[in-house]
Amino acid sequence: MSGGKADPRPAGDGTTSRARLDRGRGALGPALELVHTGRAPTRAVLTAELGVTRATAGAVAAELEALGLIRVDARPGAAAGSQGRPSHRLALAEDGPVVLAAQVHADGFRAALVGLGGQIVATAPGCEAVDADPAKVLGSVVQAGADLLRETGRRCVGAGLAVPSAVAEPDGLALNPLHLAWPAGAPVRRIFAECVRAAGLTGPAFAGNDVNLAALAEHRHGAGRGARDLLCVATGHRGVGGALVLDGRLHTGSSGLALEVGHLTVNPEGRPCYCGSRGCLDVEADPLAFLTAAGREPGPEVSLLQESNELIRHHYDDPSVREAVEALIDRLGLGLAGLVNILNPDRIILGGLHRTLLDADPDRLRAVVADRSLWGQSGGVPILACSLDHNSLVGAAELAWQPVLDDPLAALS
């Protein structure tokens, strides 16, 4: 009421809208995750997935749009043959906030800005030398990310780091960064967070194992989407890592150290491993093992991973290359079969060099796993290649996006 004149709006209209939004505030996070993972392309699907009324779903979508996270297309064209009023389309905001994603590996590091939906907005040129001091490396990679933010003018809401090491919780310690020459137990999350703050970036900072994060990214946006129990095994530049997603959540164990599959023995008379054992998957099925088996000396021009991939893709007709591929497939298959017997996943995805081995001879790898695993003898488990480029970077971004997915209002306030 104002100046004695009646409010022209219907009585209770504003109150009703506020009540709908209040009821929907708890659904903001789940709604954003549905759009983020591509599972709610329209408001009708969002309504059904959330189990709320159409009006409440509309209020939730409008609030996410007001936060600059999604866009609601209120005038979509009806699909051919459809009946009734077409539902509003939901899409991620093209100019929305981003997170800083960083990855460090044996042959260098890379920084990127990643938006919702796992979309890489910008990347900085990768560095090919990694200092033995983690503070220097992380300072450099964060600075590269800060430069990207200045160039793009985007808002940063957090940062995530992927490292080739088990990361122990709750302190964020890199327990075994063997291929980086970093000290065991380096407090990488604390150092990373300090570098983020020193660069003037906002939002929380996180750190995790690179293969865990690759699995998380693939489950949300790639080849693992829709799997309930997803096993990921990958070798990047050195060593072999594994990860498990159970019921849609990354399984890290009681202290973040689950699925250290690199130390499964697959060749008892094989190479000495850094852990003190012999014939571990870590030293029997990584790029260095492949180049050695193929009789090639690693060159300084490109990374071990790139050299191995190119050798397989362009020289597979060379008998020494083919024999090396078969040897690594057999060792990898033994390891996967043991994991299948223990974990009974409904899908396996392979990354890095393992993806290239699968492409080279998929039948051989699937046969080894089937012959050696109980489930394989009764039907087999699908084995697929990872589908995302830079999936560890995207996974690092997922760490940083999680607080926003949990509570958009609190994270962006």
Coordinates of C-alpha atoms in Angstrom, one line a residue:
M1 CA 0.0 0.0 0.0
S2 CA 1.2 3.5 -0.8
G3 CA -0.5 6.9 -0.5
G4 CA -3.8 5.2 0.2
K5 CA -4.0 3.5 -3.2
A6 CA -4.5 -0.2 -3.5
D7 CA -1.7 -2.3 -4.9
P8 CA -2.7 -3.4 -8.4
R9 CA -1.0 -6.8 -8.0
P10 CA -3.2 -9.7 -7.0
A11 CA -3.3 -10.2 -3.2
G12 CA -0.6 -12.5 -1.9
D13 CA 1.3 -12.7 -5.3
G14 CA 4.6 -11.4 -3.9
T15 CA 4.2 -13.5 -0.8
T16 CA 3.5 -16.6 -2.8
S17 CA 6.6 -16.1 -5.0
R18 CA 8.8 -15.6 -2.0
A19 CA 7.4 -18.7 -0.4
R20 CA 8.1 -20.8 -3.5
L21 CA 11.7 -19.5 -3.6
D22 CA 12.1 -20.2 0.2
R23 CA 10.9 -23.8 -0.4
G24 CA 13.3 -24.1 -3.3
R25 CA 16.5 -22.8 -1.7
G26 CA 17.4 -26.2 -0.5
A27 CA 17.0 -27.4 -4.1
L28 CA 19.4 -24.8 -5.6
G29 CA 22.5 -27.0 -5.3
P30 CA 20.9 -30.2 -6.6
A31 CA 19.3 -28.2 -9.4
L32 CA 22.7 -26.6 -10.4
E33 CA 24.3 -30.0 -10.3
L34 CA 21.7 -31.4 -12.7
V35 CA 22.3 -28.6 -15.2
H36 CA 26.1 -28.8 -14.6
T37 CA 26.2 -32.5 -15.5
G38 CA 23.8 -32.1 -18.5
R39 CA 21.0 -34.1 -16.8
A40 CA 18.4 -31.3 -16.8
P41 CA 18.3 -29.6 -20.2
T42 CA 14.8 -28.2 -19.7
R43 CA 12.7 -26.9 -16.8
A44 CA 10.3 -29.8 -17.2
V45 CA 13.2 -32.3 -16.6
L46 CA 14.4 -30.2 -13.7
T47 CA 10.9 -30.4 -12.1
A48 CA 10.8 -34.1 -12.5
E49 CA 14.3 -34.8 -11.2
L50 CA 13.9 -32.5 -8.2
G51 CA 10.4 -33.8 -7.4
V52 CA 9.0 -30.3 -6.9
T53 CA 6.2 -28.3 -8.4
R54 CA 6.6 -26.6 -11.7
A55 CA 6.3 -23.2 -9.9
T56 CA 9.1 -24.1 -7.5
A57 CA 11.3 -25.3 -10.3
G58 CA 10.7 -22.1 -12.1
A59 CA 11.7 -20.1 -9.0
V60 CA 14.8 -22.2 -8.5
A61 CA 15.9 -21.7 -12.1
A62 CA 15.2 -18.0 -11.9
E63 CA 17.4 -17.7 -8.8
L64 CA 20.3 -19.6 -10.4
E65 CA 20.0 -17.3 -13.4
A66 CA 20.0 -14.2 -11.1
L67 CA 23.3 -15.6 -9.6
G68 CA 24.8 -15.6 -13.1
L69 CA 25.2 -19.4 -13.2
I70 CA 22.6 -20.5 -15.8
R71 CA 20.5 -19.0 -18.6
V72 CA 16.8 -19.8 -19.0
D73 CA 15.4 -19.7 -22.5
A74 CA 11.7 -18.8 -22.1
R75 CA 10.9 -19.0 -25.8
P76 CA 12.3 -22.2 -27.3
G77 CA 10.8 -23.6 -30.5
A78 CA 8.7 -26.7 -30.0
A79 CA 10.3 -29.9 -31.2
A80 CA 8.8 -31.5 -34.3
G81 CA 5.8 -33.7 -33.4
S82 CA 5.7 -32.5 -29.7
Q83 CA 2.5 -31.8 -28.0
G84 CA 1.7 -29.1 -25.4
R85 CA 3.6 -26.1 -24.4
P86 CA 7.4 -26.6 -24.8
S87 CA 9.4 -26.3 -21.7
H88 CA 12.0 -23.6 -21.0
R89 CA 15.5 -24.7 -21.9
L90 CA 18.2 -24.5 -19.3
A91 CA 21.9 -23.8 -20.2
L92 CA 25.0 -22.8 -18.3
A93 CA 25.8 -19.1 -18.4
E94 CA 28.5 -18.5 -21.1
D95 CA 29.9 -15.5 -19.2
G96 CA 29.5 -17.0 -15.7
P97 CA 32.2 -17.4 -13.0
V98 CA 35.1 -19.8 -13.4
V99 CA 37.6 -21.7 -11.2
L100 CA 41.3 -22.0 -11.6
A101 CA 42.4 -25.5 -12.3
A102 CA 46.0 -26.6 -12.1
Q103 CA 47.8 -29.8 -12.9
V104 CA 51.4 -30.8 -12.1
H105 CA 53.0 -33.9 -13.6
A106 CA 56.4 -35.4 -14.2
D107 CA 56.9 -33.5 -17.5
G108 CA 55.5 -30.1 -16.5
F109 CA 52.4 -28.3 -15.4
R110 CA 49.4 -26.5 -16.8
A111 CA 46.8 -24.0 -15.7
A112 CA 43.3 -23.4 -17.0
L113 CA 40.1 -21.6 -16.3
V114 CA 37.2 -23.9 -16.2
G115 CA 33.5 -23.0 -16.1
L116 CA 30.5 -25.0 -15.1
G117 CA 29.8 -28.1 -17.2
G118 CA 33.5 -28.9 -17.3
Q119 CA 34.1 -26.3 -20.1
I120 CA 37.7 -25.1 -20.4
V121 CA 37.5 -21.4 -21.0
A122 CA 41.2 -20.6 -21.3
T123 CA 44.6 -22.4 -20.8
A124 CA 48.1 -21.1 -20.2
P125 CA 51.0 -22.6 -22.1
G126 CA 52.3 -25.6 -20.2
C127 CA 55.7 -25.6 -18.5
E128 CA 58.0 -28.5 -19.3
A129 CA 60.3 -28.4 -16.2
V130 CA 59.2 -29.1 -12.6
D131 CA 61.4 -27.7 -9.8
A132 CA 62.1 -29.9 -6.8
D133 CA 60.6 -27.2 -4.6
P134 CA 56.8 -27.5 -4.7
A135 CA 56.3 -23.9 -3.6
K136 CA 58.1 -22.6 -6.7
V137 CA 56.1 -24.8 -9.0
L138 CA 52.8 -24.1 -7.4
G139 CA 53.6 -20.4 -7.3
S140 CA 54.3 -20.4 -11.0
V141 CA 51.2 -22.3 -12.0
V142 CA 48.9 -20.1 -9.9
Q143 CA 50.5 -17.0 -11.4
A144 CA 49.8 -18.4 -14.9
G145 CA 46.2 -18.8 -13.8
A146 CA 46.0 -15.3 -12.4
D147 CA 47.3 -13.9 -15.7
L148 CA 44.5 -15.8 -17.5
L149 CA 41.9 -14.2 -15.1
R150 CA 43.2 -10.7 -15.8
E151 CA 43.2 -11.4 -19.6
T152 CA 39.6 -12.7 -19.6
G153 CA 38.1 -10.6 -16.8
R154 CA 36.2 -13.5 -15.4
R155 CA 35.2 -13.9 -11.8
C156 CA 37.1 -16.7 -9.9
V157 CA 35.2 -18.6 -7.2
G158 CA 37.9 -21.2 -6.2
A159 CA 40.9 -23.2 -7.3
G160 CA 41.8 -26.9 -7.6
L161 CA 45.1 -28.8 -8.0
A162 CA 45.8 -32.2 -9.5
V163 CA 49.1 -33.9 -8.5
P164 CA 50.5 -37.4 -9.4
S165 CA 50.5 -38.6 -5.8
A166 CA 48.3 -40.0 -3.2
V167 CA 46.9 -37.0 -1.2
A168 CA 46.4 -37.8 2.4
E169 CA 43.5 -36.2 4.3
P170 CA 42.6 -34.2 6.3
D171 CA 45.9 -32.3 5.9
G172 CA 46.3 -32.5 2.1
L173 CA 49.8 -34.0 2.1
A174 CA 51.3 -35.5 -1.1
L175 CA 52.6 -38.8 0.3
N176 CA 54.4 -40.2 -2.6
P177 CA 55.2 -37.6 -5.3
L178 CA 57.9 -40.0 -6.6
H179 CA 58.1 -38.7 -10.1
L180 CA 58.3 -35.0 -9.1
A181 CA 61.3 -35.2 -6.8
W182 CA 59.2 -33.4 -4.2
P183 CA 59.7 -34.4 -0.6
A184 CA 57.3 -37.1 0.6
G185 CA 54.5 -35.6 2.7
A186 CA 54.8 -32.2 1.0
P187 CA 51.8 -30.1 2.3
V188 CA 50.6 -29.3 -1.2
R189 CA 47.1 -28.1 -0.4
R190 CA 48.4 -25.6 2.2
I191 CA 51.1 -24.4 -0.2
F192 CA 48.6 -24.2 -3.1
A193 CA 46.1 -22.2 -0.9
E194 CA 48.9 -19.8 0.1
C195 CA 49.9 -19.2 -3.5
V196 CA 46.2 -18.6 -4.4
R197 CA 45.8 -16.0 -1.7
A198 CA 49.1 -14.4 -2.5
A199 CA 47.9 -14.0 -6.1
G200 CA 44.8 -12.2 -4.9
L201 CA 42.4 -14.9 -6.0
T202 CA 39.2 -15.5 -4.2
G203 CA 37.5 -18.7 -3.1
P204 CA 38.7 -21.9 -1.4
A205 CA 41.6 -24.0 -2.7
F206 CA 41.7 -27.8 -3.0
A207 CA 44.2 -30.5 -4.0
G208 CA 43.7 -34.1 -5.0
N209 CA 45.3 -37.1 -6.8
D210 CA 45.3 -36.7 -10.6
V211 CA 43.6 -40.0 -11.5
N212 CA 41.0 -39.6 -8.8
L213 CA 40.1 -36.2 -10.3
A214 CA 40.2 -37.7 -13.9
A215 CA 37.6 -40.3 -12.7
L216 CA 35.4 -37.6 -11.2
A217 CA 35.5 -35.5 -14.4
E218 CA 34.8 -38.5 -16.6
H219 CA 31.9 -39.6 -14.4
R220 CA 30.2 -36.2 -14.5
H221 CA 31.0 -35.2 -18.1
G222 CA 32.6 -38.0 -20.0
A223 CA 32.8 -41.7 -20.7
G224 CA 31.8 -42.6 -17.1
R225 CA 28.5 -40.7 -17.1
G226 CA 25.7 -42.9 -16.0
A227 CA 27.9 -45.6 -14.4
R228 CA 27.0 -46.5 -10.8
D229 CA 30.3 -48.2 -9.9
L230 CA 33.1 -46.8 -12.1
L231 CA 36.7 -48.0 -12.1
C232 CA 39.3 -45.7 -13.8
V233 CA 42.9 -46.8 -14.4
A234 CA 45.3 -44.5 -16.2
T235 CA 48.9 -43.8 -16.8
G236 CA 50.0 -40.3 -17.7
H237 CA 53.6 -39.3 -17.9
R238 CA 55.0 -41.7 -15.3
G239 CA 53.4 -44.4 -13.1
V240 CA 49.9 -45.9 -13.0
G241 CA 47.0 -44.7 -10.9
G242 CA 43.4 -45.8 -10.2
A243 CA 40.2 -44.4 -8.9
L244 CA 36.7 -45.6 -8.0
V245 CA 33.4 -43.9 -8.1
L246 CA 30.7 -45.6 -6.0
D247 CA 27.1 -44.7 -6.2
G248 CA 28.1 -41.4 -7.9
R249 CA 30.7 -40.3 -5.4
L250 CA 34.4 -40.6 -5.5
H251 CA 35.7 -43.2 -3.1
T252 CA 38.8 -42.1 -1.4
G253 CA 38.9 -44.3 1.6
S254 CA 39.3 -43.3 5.2
S255 CA 42.2 -40.9 4.6
G256 CA 42.2 -40.3 0.9
L257 CA 44.5 -43.2 -0.1
A258 CA 42.1 -45.7 -1.7
L259 CA 42.8 -47.4 -5.0
E260 CA 46.6 -47.1 -5.1
V261 CA 46.5 -49.7 -7.9
G262 CA 50.0 -48.9 -9.2
H263 CA 51.4 -51.3 -6.7
L264 CA 49.6 -54.4 -7.7
T265 CA 52.1 -57.0 -8.7
V266 CA 51.6 -58.1 -12.4
N267 CA 55.0 -59.5 -13.1
P268 CA 56.7 -61.1 -10.1
E269 CA 60.1 -61.3 -11.9
G270 CA 59.7 -57.8 -13.4
R271 CA 61.3 -54.4 -12.8
P272 CA 62.2 -53.1 -9.3
C273 CA 59.5 -50.6 -8.1
Y274 CA 60.0 -47.4 -6.2
C275 CA 57.9 -48.8 -3.4
G276 CA 60.6 -51.6 -2.8
S277 CA 58.6 -54.4 -4.4
R278 CA 59.1 -55.8 -7.9
G279 CA 56.9 -56.0 -11.0
C280 CA 54.3 -53.5 -9.9
L281 CA 51.8 -52.1 -12.4
D282 CA 53.4 -48.7 -11.8
V283 CA 56.7 -49.8 -13.5
E284 CA 55.3 -52.5 -15.8
A285 CA 52.6 -50.5 -17.7
D286 CA 53.6 -46.9 -17.9
P287 CA 55.1 -45.0 -20.8
L288 CA 58.7 -45.6 -19.7
A289 CA 58.0 -49.4 -19.5
F290 CA 56.5 -49.3 -23.0
L291 CA 59.4 -47.4 -24.5
T292 CA 61.9 -49.8 -22.8
A293 CA 59.9 -52.9 -24.1
A294 CA 59.9 -51.4 -27.6
G295 CA 63.7 -50.9 -27.5
R296 CA 63.4 -47.1 -27.7
E297 CA 65.5 -44.6 -25.9
P298 CA 63.3 -41.8 -24.4
G299 CA 64.1 -38.5 -26.2
P300 CA 64.2 -35.0 -24.8
E301 CA 62.0 -33.5 -27.4
V302 CA 58.6 -34.6 -26.2
S303 CA 57.1 -36.2 -23.1
L304 CA 57.3 -39.9 -22.5
L305 CA 53.5 -40.1 -22.9
Q306 CA 53.5 -38.3 -26.2
E307 CA 56.4 -40.3 -27.5
S308 CA 54.7 -43.6 -26.6
N309 CA 51.4 -42.6 -28.1
E310 CA 52.9 -41.5 -31.3
L311 CA 55.0 -44.7 -31.6
I312 CA 51.9 -46.8 -31.2
R313 CA 49.7 -44.7 -33.6
H314 CA 52.3 -44.4 -36.3
H315 CA 54.5 -47.4 -36.1
Y316 CA 52.2 -50.2 -34.9
D317 CA 53.3 -52.4 -37.9
D318 CA 56.9 -52.5 -36.4
P319 CA 57.2 -55.9 -34.7
S320 CA 59.0 -54.5 -31.7
V321 CA 56.3 -51.9 -31.1
R322 CA 53.5 -54.5 -31.5
E323 CA 55.3 -56.9 -29.1
A324 CA 55.6 -54.1 -26.6
V325 CA 51.9 -53.2 -26.9
E326 CA 51.0 -56.9 -26.4
A327 CA 53.2 -57.2 -23.3
L328 CA 51.8 -54.1 -21.7
I329 CA 48.2 -55.1 -22.5
D330 CA 48.8 -58.5 -20.9
R331 CA 50.2 -56.9 -17.7
L332 CA 47.4 -54.2 -17.6
G333 CA 44.8 -56.9 -18.2
L334 CA 46.1 -58.9 -15.2
G335 CA 45.8 -55.9 -13.0
L336 CA 42.3 -55.0 -14.2
A337 CA 41.1 -58.6 -13.8
G338 CA 42.2 -58.5 -10.1
L339 CA 40.4 -55.2 -9.6
V340 CA 37.3 -56.6 -11.2
N341 CA 37.3 -59.6 -8.9
I342 CA 37.5 -57.3 -5.9
L343 CA 35.4 -54.3 -6.9
N344 CA 32.8 -55.7 -9.4
P345 CA 32.5 -52.4 -11.3
D346 CA 29.8 -51.9 -13.9
R347 CA 32.3 -50.0 -16.2
I348 CA 36.0 -49.5 -16.6
I349 CA 37.5 -46.5 -18.2
L350 CA 41.2 -46.1 -19.3
G351 CA 43.2 -43.0 -19.6
G352 CA 46.6 -41.8 -20.9
L353 CA 48.7 -44.5 -22.5
H354 CA 46.2 -47.2 -21.4
R355 CA 43.6 -45.5 -23.6
T356 CA 46.0 -45.8 -26.6
L357 CA 46.7 -49.5 -25.8
L358 CA 42.9 -50.1 -25.7
D359 CA 42.5 -48.4 -29.1
A360 CA 45.4 -50.5 -30.6
D361 CA 44.0 -53.9 -29.6
P362 CA 40.7 -53.8 -27.7
D363 CA 39.9 -57.5 -28.2
R364 CA 43.2 -58.6 -26.6
L365 CA 42.7 -56.5 -23.5
R366 CA 39.1 -57.5 -23.0
A367 CA 40.0 -61.1 -23.5
V368 CA 42.7 -61.0 -20.8
V369 CA 40.3 -59.4 -18.3
A370 CA 37.5 -61.8 -19.2
D371 CA 39.8 -64.9 -18.9
R372 CA 41.2 -63.8 -15.5
S373 CA 38.0 -62.4 -13.8
L374 CA 35.0 -64.2 -12.4
W375 CA 32.6 -61.7 -13.7
G376 CA 34.3 -61.7 -17.1
Q377 CA 33.5 -65.4 -17.4
S378 CA 29.8 -64.6 -17.0
G379 CA 29.5 -61.7 -19.4
G380 CA 32.2 -59.2 -19.0
V381 CA 32.5 -55.6 -17.9
P382 CA 32.5 -52.8 -20.5
I383 CA 36.0 -51.3 -21.0
L384 CA 36.0 -47.8 -22.5
A385 CA 38.5 -45.1 -23.3
C386 CA 38.3 -41.9 -21.3
S387 CA 36.7 -39.2 -23.5
L388 CA 37.7 -35.9 -22.0
D389 CA 40.8 -34.0 -23.0
H390 CA 42.7 -32.8 -19.9
N391 CA 40.3 -34.7 -17.6
S392 CA 42.6 -34.3 -14.6
L393 CA 42.4 -30.5 -15.1
V394 CA 38.6 -30.7 -15.4
G395 CA 38.5 -32.9 -12.2
A396 CA 40.6 -30.3 -10.3
A397 CA 38.0 -27.8 -11.3
E398 CA 35.3 -30.1 -10.0
L399 CA 36.9 -29.9 -6.6
A400 CA 36.7 -26.1 -6.7
W401 CA 33.1 -26.1 -8.0
Q402 CA 31.8 -28.4 -5.3
P403 CA 31.1 -25.7 -2.7
V404 CA 29.1 -23.9 -5.3
L405 CA 27.2 -27.1 -6.2
D406 CA 26.6 -27.7 -2.5
D407 CA 25.2 -24.2 -1.7
P408 CA 25.3 -21.7 -4.5
L409 CA 24.0 -18.8 -2.4
A410 CA 26.5 -19.3 0.4
A411 CA 29.4 -19.8 -2.0
L412 CA 28.7 -16.8 -4.1
S413 CA 27.6 -14.4 -1.4

